[in-house]
mmCIF file of C-alpha atoms in Angstrom:
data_model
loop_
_atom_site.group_PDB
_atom_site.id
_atom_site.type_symbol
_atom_site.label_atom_id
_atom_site.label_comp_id
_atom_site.label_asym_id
_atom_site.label_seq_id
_atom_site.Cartn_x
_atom_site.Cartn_y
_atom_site.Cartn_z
ATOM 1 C CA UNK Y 787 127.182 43.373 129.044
ATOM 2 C CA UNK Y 788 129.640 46.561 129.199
ATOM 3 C CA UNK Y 789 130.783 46.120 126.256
ATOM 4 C CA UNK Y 790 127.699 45.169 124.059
ATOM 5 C CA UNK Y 791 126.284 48.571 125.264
ATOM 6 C CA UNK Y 792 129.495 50.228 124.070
ATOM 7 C CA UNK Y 793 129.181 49.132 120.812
ATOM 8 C CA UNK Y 794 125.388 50.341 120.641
ATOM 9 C CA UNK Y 795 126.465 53.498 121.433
ATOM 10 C CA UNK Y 796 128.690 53.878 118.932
ATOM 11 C CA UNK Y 797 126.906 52.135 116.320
ATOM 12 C CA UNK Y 798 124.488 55.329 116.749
ATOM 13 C CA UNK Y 799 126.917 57.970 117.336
ATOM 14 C CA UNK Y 800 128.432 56.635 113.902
ATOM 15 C CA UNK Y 801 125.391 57.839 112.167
ATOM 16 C CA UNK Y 802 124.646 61.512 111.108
ATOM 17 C CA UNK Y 803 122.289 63.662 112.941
ATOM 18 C CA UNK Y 804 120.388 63.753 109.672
ATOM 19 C CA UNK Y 805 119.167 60.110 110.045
ATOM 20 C CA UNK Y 806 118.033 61.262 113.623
ATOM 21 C CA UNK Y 807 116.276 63.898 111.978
ATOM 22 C CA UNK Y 808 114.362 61.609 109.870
ATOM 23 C CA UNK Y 809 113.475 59.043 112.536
ATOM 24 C CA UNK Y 810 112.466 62.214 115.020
ATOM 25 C CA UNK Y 811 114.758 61.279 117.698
ATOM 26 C CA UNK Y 812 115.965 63.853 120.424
ATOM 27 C CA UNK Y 813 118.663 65.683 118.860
ATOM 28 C CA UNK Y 814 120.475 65.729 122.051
ATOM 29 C CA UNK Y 815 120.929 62.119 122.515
ATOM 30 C CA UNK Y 816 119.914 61.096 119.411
ATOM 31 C CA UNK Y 817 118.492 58.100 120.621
ATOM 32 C CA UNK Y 818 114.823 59.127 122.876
ATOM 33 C CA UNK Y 819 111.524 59.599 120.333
ATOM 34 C CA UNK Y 820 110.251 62.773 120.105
ATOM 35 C CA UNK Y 821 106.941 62.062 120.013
ATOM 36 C CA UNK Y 822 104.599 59.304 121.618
ATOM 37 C CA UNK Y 823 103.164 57.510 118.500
ATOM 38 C CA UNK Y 824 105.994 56.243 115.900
ATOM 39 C CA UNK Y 825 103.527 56.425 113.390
ATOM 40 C CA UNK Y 826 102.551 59.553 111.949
ATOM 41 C CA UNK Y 827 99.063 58.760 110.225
ATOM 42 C CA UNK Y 828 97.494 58.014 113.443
ATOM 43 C CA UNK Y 829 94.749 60.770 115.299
ATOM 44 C CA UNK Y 830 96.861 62.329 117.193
ATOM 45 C CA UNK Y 831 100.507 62.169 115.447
ATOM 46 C CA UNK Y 832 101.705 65.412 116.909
ATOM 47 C CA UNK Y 833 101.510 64.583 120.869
ATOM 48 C CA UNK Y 834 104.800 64.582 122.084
ATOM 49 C CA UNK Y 835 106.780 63.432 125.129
ATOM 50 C CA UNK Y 836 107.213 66.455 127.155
ATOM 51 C CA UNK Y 837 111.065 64.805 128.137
ATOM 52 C CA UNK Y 838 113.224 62.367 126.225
ATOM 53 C CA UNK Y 839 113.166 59.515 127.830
ATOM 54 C CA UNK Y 840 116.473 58.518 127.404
ATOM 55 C CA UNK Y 841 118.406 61.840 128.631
ATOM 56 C CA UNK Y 842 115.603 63.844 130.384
ATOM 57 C CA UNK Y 843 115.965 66.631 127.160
ATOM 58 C CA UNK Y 844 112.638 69.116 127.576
ATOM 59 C CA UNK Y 845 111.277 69.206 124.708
ATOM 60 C CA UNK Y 846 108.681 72.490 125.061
ATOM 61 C CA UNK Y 847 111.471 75.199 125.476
ATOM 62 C CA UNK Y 848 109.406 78.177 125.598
ATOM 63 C CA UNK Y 849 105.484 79.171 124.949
ATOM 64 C CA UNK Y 850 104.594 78.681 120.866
ATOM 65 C CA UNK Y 851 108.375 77.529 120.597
ATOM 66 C CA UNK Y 852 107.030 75.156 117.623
ATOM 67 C CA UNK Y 853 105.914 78.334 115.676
ATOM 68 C CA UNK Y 854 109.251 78.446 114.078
ATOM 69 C CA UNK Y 855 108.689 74.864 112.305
ATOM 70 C CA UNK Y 856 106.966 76.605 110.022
ATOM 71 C CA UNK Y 857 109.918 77.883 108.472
ATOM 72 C CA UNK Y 858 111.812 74.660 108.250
ATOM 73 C CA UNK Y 859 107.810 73.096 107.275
ATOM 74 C CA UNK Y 860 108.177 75.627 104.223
ATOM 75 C CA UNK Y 861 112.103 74.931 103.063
ATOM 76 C CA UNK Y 862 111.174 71.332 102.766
ATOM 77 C CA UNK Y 863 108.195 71.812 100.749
ATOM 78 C CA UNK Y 864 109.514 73.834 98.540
ATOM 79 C CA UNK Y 865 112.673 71.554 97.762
ATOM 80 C CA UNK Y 866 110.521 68.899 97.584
ATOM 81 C CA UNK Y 867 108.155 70.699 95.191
ATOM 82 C CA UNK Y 868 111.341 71.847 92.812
ATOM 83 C CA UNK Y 869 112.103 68.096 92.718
ATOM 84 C CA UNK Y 870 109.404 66.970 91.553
ATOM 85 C CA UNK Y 871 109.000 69.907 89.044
ATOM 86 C CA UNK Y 872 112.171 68.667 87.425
ATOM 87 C CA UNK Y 873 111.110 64.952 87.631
ATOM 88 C CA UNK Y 874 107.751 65.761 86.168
ATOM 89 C CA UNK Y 875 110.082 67.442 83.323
ATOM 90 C CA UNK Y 876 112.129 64.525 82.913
ATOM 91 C CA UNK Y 877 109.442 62.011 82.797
ATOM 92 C CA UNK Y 878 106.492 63.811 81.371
ATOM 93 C CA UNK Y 879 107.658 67.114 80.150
ATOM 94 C CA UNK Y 880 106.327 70.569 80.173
ATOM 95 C CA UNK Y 881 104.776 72.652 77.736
ATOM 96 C CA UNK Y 882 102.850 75.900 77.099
ATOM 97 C CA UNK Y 883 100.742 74.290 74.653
ATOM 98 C CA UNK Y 884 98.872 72.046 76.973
ATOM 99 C CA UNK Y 885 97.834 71.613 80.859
ATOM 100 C CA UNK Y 886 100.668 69.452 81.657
ATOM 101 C CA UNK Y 887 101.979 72.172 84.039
ATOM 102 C CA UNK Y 888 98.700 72.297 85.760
ATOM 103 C CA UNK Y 889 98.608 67.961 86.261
ATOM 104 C CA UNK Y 890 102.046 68.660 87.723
ATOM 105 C CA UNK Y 891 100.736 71.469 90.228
ATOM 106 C CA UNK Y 892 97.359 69.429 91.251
ATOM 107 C CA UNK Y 893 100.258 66.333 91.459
ATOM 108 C CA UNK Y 894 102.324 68.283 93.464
ATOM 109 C CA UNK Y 895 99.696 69.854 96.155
ATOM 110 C CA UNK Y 896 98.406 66.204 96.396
ATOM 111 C CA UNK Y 897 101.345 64.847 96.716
ATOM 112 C CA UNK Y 898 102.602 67.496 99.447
ATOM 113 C CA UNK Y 899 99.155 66.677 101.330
ATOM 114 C CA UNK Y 900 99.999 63.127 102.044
ATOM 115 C CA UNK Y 901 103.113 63.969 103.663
ATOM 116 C CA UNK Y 902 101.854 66.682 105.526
ATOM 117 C CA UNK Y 903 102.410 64.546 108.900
ATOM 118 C CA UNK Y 904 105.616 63.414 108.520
ATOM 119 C CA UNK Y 905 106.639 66.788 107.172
ATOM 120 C CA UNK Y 906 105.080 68.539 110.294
ATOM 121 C CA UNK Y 907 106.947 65.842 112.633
ATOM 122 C CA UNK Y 908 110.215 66.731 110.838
ATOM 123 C CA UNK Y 909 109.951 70.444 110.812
ATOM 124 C CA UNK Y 910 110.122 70.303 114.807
ATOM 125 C CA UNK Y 911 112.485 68.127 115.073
ATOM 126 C CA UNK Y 912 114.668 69.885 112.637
ATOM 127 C CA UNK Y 913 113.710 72.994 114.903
ATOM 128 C CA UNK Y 914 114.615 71.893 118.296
ATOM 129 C CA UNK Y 915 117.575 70.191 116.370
ATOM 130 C CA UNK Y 916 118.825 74.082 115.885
ATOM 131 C CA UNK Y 917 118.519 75.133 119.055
ATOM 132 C CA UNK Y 918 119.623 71.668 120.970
ATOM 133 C CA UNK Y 919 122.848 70.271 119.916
ATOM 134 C CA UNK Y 920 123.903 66.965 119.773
ATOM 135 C CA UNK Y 921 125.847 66.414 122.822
ATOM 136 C CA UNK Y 922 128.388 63.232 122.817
ATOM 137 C CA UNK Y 923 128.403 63.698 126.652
ATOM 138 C CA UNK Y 924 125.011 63.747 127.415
ATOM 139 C CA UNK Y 925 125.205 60.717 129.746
ATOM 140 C CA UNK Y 926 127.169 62.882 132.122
ATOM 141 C CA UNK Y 927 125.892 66.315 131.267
ATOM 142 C CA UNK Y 928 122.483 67.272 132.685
ATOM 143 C CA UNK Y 929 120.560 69.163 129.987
ATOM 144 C CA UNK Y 930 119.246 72.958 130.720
ATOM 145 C CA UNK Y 931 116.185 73.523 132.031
ATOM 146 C CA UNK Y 932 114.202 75.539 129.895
ATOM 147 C CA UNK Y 933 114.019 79.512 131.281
ATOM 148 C CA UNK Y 934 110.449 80.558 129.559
ATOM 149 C CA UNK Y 935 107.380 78.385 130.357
ATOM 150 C CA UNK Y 936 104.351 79.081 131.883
ATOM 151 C CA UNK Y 937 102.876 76.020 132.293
ATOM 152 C CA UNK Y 938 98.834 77.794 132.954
ATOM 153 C CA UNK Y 939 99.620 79.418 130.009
ATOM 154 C CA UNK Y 940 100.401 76.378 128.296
ATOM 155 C CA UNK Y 941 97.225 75.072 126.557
ATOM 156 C CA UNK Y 942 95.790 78.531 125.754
ATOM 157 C CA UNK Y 943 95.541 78.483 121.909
#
């Protein structure tokens, strides 16, 4: 039985954080979920677990600590949106002479609305993920406690 967890271990430590990232695992373990529904079209796909499950990480470090997924939230839509610029090139083409530009933008900001969710989800996990670092130990090591929460003040926006 030893040995079988062992190998699960390092069947996950094998794989980059990025995959972790994707998935929305705790970047400290990279094994506990992030947030309490998998899926991310449901009512209330940003609830998360206040703790990983698997190695007691806190997730809410400080009061409007998830402000700052914004800025990860905005790198990813704008590399997304350049991608599909350039595949809309390839495939389509652009061209002063007609609207194709605009099809692409009303495309685009479609196309950027259905993956708002997952996008959001990502964003703070890539966030923590910046400020929590993977930690090969972590079975040993207890994580930090975080210094600046007020938990009355918690709910207040």
């Amino acid at each position: 039985m030893e040995e079988n967890s062992i190998d699960a271990k390092s069947e996950v430590d094998k794989k980059p954080g990025f995959f972790q990232l994707l998935e929305c695992k705790c970047p400290r373990c990279r094994r506990g979920d992030m947030f309490v529904h998998k899926n991310p079209y449901t009512k209330k796909f940003m609830l998360m677990n206040h703790t990983c499950k698997v190695c007691g990480q806190h997730f809410d470090l400080e009061l409007g600590f998830y402000y700052g997924s914004s800025y990860v939230s905005y790198a990813i839509t704008v590399a997304i949106s350049i991608v599909t610029f350039f595949v809309w090139w390839i495939l389509v083409g652009i061209s002063v002479d007609d609207n194709r530009v605009f099809y692409w933008l009303i495309w685009n900001g479609l196309f950027i609305l259905a993956l708002q969710p997952p996008l959001m989800r990502i964003s703070r996990t890539g966030w923590l993920a910046f400020f929590i670092r993977y930690d090969p130990d972590w079975r040993t090591n207890p994580p930090e406690a975080p210094e600046r929460t007020n938990k009355s003040q918690k709910n207040n926006w």
